[in-house]
Coordinates of C-alpha atoms in Angstrom, one line a residue:
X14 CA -30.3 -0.9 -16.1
X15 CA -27.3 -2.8 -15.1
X16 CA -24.6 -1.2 -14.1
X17 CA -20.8 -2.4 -15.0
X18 CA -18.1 -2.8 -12.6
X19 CA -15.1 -1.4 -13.4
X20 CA -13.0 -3.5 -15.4
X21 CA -10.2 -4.1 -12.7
X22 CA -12.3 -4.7 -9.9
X23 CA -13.9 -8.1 -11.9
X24 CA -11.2 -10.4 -11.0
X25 CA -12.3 -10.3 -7.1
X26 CA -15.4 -11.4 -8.2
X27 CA -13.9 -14.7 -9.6
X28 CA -11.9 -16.1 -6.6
X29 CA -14.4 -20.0 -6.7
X30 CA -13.4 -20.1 -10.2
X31 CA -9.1 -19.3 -9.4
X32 CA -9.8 -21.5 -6.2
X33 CA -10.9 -24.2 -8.1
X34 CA -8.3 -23.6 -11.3
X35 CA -5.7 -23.1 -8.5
X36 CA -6.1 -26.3 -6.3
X37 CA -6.3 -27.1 -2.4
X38 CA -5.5 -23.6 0.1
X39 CA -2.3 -24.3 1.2
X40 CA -1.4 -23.7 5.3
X41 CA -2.0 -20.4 6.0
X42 CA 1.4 -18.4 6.5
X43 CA 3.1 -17.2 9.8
X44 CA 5.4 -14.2 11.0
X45 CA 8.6 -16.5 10.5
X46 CA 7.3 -17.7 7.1
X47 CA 6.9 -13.9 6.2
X48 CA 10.3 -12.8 7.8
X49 CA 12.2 -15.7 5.8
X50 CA 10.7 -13.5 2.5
X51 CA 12.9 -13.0 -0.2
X52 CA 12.9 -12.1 -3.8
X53 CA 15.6 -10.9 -6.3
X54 CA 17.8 -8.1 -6.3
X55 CA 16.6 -4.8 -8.0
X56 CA 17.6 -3.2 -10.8
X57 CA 18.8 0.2 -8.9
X58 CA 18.7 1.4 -5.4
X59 CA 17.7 5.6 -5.8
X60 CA 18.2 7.9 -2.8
X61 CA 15.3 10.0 -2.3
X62 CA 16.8 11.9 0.7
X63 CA 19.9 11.9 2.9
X64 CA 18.6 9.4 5.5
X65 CA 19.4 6.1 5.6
X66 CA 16.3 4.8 4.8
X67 CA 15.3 7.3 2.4
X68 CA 15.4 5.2 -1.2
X69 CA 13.7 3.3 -3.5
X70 CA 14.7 -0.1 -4.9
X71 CA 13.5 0.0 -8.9
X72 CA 13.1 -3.1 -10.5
X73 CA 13.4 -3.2 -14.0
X74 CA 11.6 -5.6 -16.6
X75 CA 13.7 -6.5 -18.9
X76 CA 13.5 -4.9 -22.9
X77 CA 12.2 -1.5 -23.8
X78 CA 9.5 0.6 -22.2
X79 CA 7.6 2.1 -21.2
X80 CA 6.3 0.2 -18.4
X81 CA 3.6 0.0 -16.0
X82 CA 4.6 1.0 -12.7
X83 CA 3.7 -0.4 -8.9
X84 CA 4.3 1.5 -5.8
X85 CA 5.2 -1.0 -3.3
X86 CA 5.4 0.0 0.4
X87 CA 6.0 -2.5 3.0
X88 CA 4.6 -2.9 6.4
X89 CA 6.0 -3.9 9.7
X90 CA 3.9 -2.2 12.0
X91 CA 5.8 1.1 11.3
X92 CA 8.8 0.0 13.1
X93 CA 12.0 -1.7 12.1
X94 CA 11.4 -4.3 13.6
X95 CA 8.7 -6.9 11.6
X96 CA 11.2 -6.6 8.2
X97 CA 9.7 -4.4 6.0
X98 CA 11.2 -4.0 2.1
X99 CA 13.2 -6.9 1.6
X100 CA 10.4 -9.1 2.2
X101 CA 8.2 -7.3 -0.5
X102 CA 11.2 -8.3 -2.9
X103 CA 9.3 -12.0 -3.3
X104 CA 6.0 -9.9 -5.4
X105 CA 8.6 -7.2 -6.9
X106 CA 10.2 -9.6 -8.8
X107 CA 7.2 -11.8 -10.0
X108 CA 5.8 -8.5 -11.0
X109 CA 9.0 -7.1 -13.1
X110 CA 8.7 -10.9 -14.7
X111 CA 5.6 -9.7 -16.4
X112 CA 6.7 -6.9 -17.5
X113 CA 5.5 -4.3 -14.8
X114 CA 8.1 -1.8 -13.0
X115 CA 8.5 -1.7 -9.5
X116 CA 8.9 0.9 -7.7
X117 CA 9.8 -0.5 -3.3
X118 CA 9.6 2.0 -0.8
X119 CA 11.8 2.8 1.7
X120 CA 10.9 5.2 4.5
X121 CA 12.0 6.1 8.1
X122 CA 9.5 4.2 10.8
X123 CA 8.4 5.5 14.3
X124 CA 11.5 3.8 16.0
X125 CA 14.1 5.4 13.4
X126 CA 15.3 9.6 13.7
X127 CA 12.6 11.7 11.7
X128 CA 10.3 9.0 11.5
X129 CA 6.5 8.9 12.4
X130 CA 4.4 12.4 12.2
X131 CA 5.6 13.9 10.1
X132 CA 8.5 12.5 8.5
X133 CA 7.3 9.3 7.1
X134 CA 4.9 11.1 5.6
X135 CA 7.1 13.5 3.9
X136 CA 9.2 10.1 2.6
X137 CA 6.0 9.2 0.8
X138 CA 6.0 12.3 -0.8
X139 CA 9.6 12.5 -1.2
X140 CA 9.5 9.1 -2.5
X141 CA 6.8 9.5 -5.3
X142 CA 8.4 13.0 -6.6
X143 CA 11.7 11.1 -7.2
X144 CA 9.8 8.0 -8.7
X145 CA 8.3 10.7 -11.2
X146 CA 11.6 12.2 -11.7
X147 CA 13.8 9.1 -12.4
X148 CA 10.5 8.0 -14.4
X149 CA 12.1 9.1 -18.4
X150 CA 15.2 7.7 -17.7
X151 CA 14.0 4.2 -17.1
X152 CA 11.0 4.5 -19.6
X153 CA 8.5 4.1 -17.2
X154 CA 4.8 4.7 -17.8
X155 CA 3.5 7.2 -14.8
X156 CA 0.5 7.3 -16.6
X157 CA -0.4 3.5 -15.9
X158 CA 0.4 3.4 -12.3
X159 CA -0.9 2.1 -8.8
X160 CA 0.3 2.0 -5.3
X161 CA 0.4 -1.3 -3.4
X162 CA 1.2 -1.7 0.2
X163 CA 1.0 -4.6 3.3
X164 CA -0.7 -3.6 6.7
X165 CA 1.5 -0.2 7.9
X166 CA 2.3 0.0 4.0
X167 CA -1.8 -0.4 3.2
X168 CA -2.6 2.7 5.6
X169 CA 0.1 4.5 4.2
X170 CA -1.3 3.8 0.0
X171 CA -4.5 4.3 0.9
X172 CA -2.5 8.0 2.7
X173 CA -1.0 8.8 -0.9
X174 CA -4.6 8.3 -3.0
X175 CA -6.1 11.3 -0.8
X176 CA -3.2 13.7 -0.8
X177 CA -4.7 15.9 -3.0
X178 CA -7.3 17.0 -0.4
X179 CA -4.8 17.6 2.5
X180 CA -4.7 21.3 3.7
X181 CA -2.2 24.2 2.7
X182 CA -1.7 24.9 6.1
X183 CA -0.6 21.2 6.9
X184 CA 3.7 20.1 7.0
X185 CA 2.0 17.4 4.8
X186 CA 0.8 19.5 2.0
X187 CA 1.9 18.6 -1.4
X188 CA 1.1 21.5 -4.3
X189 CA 1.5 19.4 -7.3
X190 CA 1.5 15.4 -6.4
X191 CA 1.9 12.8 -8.4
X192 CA -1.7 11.6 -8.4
X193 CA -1.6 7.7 -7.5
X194 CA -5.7 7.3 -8.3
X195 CA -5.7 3.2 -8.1
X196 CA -4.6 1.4 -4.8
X197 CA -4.3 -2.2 -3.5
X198 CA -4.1 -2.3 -0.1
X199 CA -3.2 -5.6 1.8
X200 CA -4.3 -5.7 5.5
X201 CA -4.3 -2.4 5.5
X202 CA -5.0 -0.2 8.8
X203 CA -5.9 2.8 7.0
X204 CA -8.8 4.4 9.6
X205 CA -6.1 5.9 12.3
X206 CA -9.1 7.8 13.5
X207 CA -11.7 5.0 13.8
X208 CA -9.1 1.4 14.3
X209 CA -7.2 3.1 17.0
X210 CA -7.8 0.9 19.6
X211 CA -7.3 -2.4 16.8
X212 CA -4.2 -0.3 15.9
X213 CA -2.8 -0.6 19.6
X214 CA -3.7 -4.1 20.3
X215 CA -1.6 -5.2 16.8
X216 CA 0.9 -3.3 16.5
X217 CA 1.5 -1.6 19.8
X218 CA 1.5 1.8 17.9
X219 CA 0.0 5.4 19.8
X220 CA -1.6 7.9 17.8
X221 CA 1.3 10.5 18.7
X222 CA 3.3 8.5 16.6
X223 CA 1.1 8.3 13.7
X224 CA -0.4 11.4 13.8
X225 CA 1.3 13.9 15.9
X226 CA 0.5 15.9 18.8
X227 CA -2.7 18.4 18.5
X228 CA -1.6 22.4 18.5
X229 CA -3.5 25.5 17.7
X230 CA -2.8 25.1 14.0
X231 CA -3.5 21.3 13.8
X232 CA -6.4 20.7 16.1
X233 CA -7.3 17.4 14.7
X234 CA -4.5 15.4 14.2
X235 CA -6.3 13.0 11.7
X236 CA -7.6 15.7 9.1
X237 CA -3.5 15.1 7.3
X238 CA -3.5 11.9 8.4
X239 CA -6.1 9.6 8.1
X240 CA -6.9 8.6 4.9
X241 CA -10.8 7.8 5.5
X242 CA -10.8 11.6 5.9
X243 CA -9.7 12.4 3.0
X244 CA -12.0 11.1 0.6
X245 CA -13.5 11.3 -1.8
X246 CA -10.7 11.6 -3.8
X247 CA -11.4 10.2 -6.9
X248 CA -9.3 6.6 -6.0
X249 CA -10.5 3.5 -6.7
X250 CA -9.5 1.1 -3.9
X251 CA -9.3 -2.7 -3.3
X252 CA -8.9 -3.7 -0.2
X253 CA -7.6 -7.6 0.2
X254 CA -7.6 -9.2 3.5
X255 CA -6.7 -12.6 4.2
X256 CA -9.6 -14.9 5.9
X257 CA -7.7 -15.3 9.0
X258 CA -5.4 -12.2 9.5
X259 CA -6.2 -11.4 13.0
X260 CA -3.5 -8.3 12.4
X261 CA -6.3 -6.7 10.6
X262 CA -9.5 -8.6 10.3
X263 CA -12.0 -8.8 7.2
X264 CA -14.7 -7.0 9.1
X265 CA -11.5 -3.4 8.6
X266 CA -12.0 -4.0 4.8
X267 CA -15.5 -4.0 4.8
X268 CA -15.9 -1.0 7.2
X269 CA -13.5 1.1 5.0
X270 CA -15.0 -0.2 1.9
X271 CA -18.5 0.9 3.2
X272 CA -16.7 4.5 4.1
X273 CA -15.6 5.3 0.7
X274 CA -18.4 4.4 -1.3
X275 CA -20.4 6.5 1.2
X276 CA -18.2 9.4 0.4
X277 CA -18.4 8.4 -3.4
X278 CA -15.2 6.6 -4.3
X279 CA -14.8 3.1 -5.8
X280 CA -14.0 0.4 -3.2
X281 CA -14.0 -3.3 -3.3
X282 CA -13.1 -5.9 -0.8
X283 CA -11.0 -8.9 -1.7
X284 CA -10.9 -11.8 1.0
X285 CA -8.8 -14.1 0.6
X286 CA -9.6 -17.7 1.5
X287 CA -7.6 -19.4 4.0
X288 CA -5.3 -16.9 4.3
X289 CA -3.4 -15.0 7.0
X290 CA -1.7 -11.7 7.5
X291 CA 1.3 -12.7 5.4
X292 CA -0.1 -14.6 2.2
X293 CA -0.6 -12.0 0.3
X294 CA 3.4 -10.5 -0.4
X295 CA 4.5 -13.9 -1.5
X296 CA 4.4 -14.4 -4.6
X297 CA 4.7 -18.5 -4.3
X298 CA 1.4 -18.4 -2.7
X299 CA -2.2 -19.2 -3.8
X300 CA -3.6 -15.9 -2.5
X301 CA -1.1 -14.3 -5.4
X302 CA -2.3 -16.3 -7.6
X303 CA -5.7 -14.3 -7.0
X304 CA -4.0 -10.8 -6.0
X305 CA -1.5 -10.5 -9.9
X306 CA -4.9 -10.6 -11.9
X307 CA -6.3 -7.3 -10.1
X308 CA -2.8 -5.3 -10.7
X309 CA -2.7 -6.8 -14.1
X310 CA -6.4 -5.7 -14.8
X311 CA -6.4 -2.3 -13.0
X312 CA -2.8 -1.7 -15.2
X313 CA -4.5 -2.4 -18.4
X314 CA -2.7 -5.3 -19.2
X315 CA -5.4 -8.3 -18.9
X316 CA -4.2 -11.1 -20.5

């Protein structure tokens, strides 16, 4: 018997069909093209703790709700200094133009006081409770919800799906989290414990500052961390990678992909043709075009 795909995971398998609809690949994009990222103001900037870069920017579709909701969390290498949520601003406010709510993610980075183990965790966590509280007042729909984040952002998505299984004993435990069971991850380095030494070579990042230090109470510093070990966890998870990101290659989506439907979550890998590291957060380019029908159809809204 023939099994079905889940319904939002059938757009990836139509990419000759958008390609052709779509026209010509255009030039891959570059870090500058990606820095020079923009998009329109947000409805609200929420504090979601007393640091500087503890907020959220919400952007609003216009009318009544209740809306569907994205997570966005930008990547940058987890520093400060690749850009980071301004430059996600360019998909935030194609995706409030069709009627989806945004919610952009702020959080501390390794090079910023508190940030890294385990405080940028804690901002996810921080993050998502206020998104949840603020949620009535701007009629937003928790219910239809999914997180989407670029490279640093991907690993740290792919983090908030598996939350659920993280310890009691861990500073990362959450007792009642929002669950986030649908993630999009773009270039993502989600494997800390198994991309370490692709993590290095990209990003120039060490695993003390991604996962701590071990201790007698956390001897393995990736069982809070690393989102490969924390599945399965019911998510469903596509992973989108452009042909030629060399920041994180297509052979790191297929590898995770393989490791979750091992451990008996949903996975899918998305590559886009073409492509580089950056295509895929800018909303004027034809790897969007590919990208909006998988939030669309994982949100419910296929059109």
């Amino acid at each position: 018997m023939k099994t079905a795909l889940p319904a939002f995971l059938v757009p990836a398998l139509l990419v000759p069909a958008l390609l052709a609809a779509n026209g010509a690949v255009a030039a891959p994009m570059t870090l500058a093209d990606y820095l020079a990222l923009s998009g329109p103001a947000p409805s609200a900037k929420i504090a979601y703790g007393s640091a500087p870069s503890q907020y959220a920017e919400l952007f609003r579709p216009a009318g009544p709700g209740p809306f569907p909701v994205v997570v966005l969390v930008h990547g940058g290498c987890w520093t400060v200094e690749y850009g980071g949520i301004s430059q996600m601003r360019s998909v935030a406010g194609a995706l409030a133009a069709r009627g989806i709510a945004v919610w952009n993610v702020e959080y501390r980075r390794v090079d910023e006081e508190g940030g890294g183990y385990p405080g940028t965790y804690l901002d996810m966590n921080a993050a998502l409770d206020k998104l949840a509280a603020e949620a009535p007042a701007h009629q937003l729909d928790t219910s239809r919800l999914l997180a989407m984040g670029h490279s640093a952002g991907g690993q740290l998505v792919q983090w908030i799906a598996g939350r659920s299984r993280i310890p009691a004993s861990s500073p990362l435990f959450q007792p009642k989290p929002l669950a986030v069971r649908t993630v999009i991850s773009l270039g993502g380095l989600a494997d800390l414990r198994r991309e370490q030494a692709l993590i290095k070579s990209s990003c120039e990042r060490d695993m003390v500052q991604l996962a701590g230090t071990p201790s007698a109470a956390r001897p393995d510093i990736y069982a809070d961390t690393n989102a490969a070990d924390l599945m399965p966890n019911g998510s469903r998870t596509v992973l989108v990678t452009g042909e030629l990101d060399t920041i994180s290659p297509p052979r790191v989506a297929h590898d995770y992909a393989a490791r979750a439907m091992a451990a008996g979550d949903h996975a899918e890998v998305l590559i886009l043709p073409g492509a580089s590291h950056y295509d895929e957060i800018a909303a004027s380019s034809p790897s969007w075009k590919l990208i909006l029908p998988v939030i669309e159809n994982a949100l419910g809204m296929a059109r």
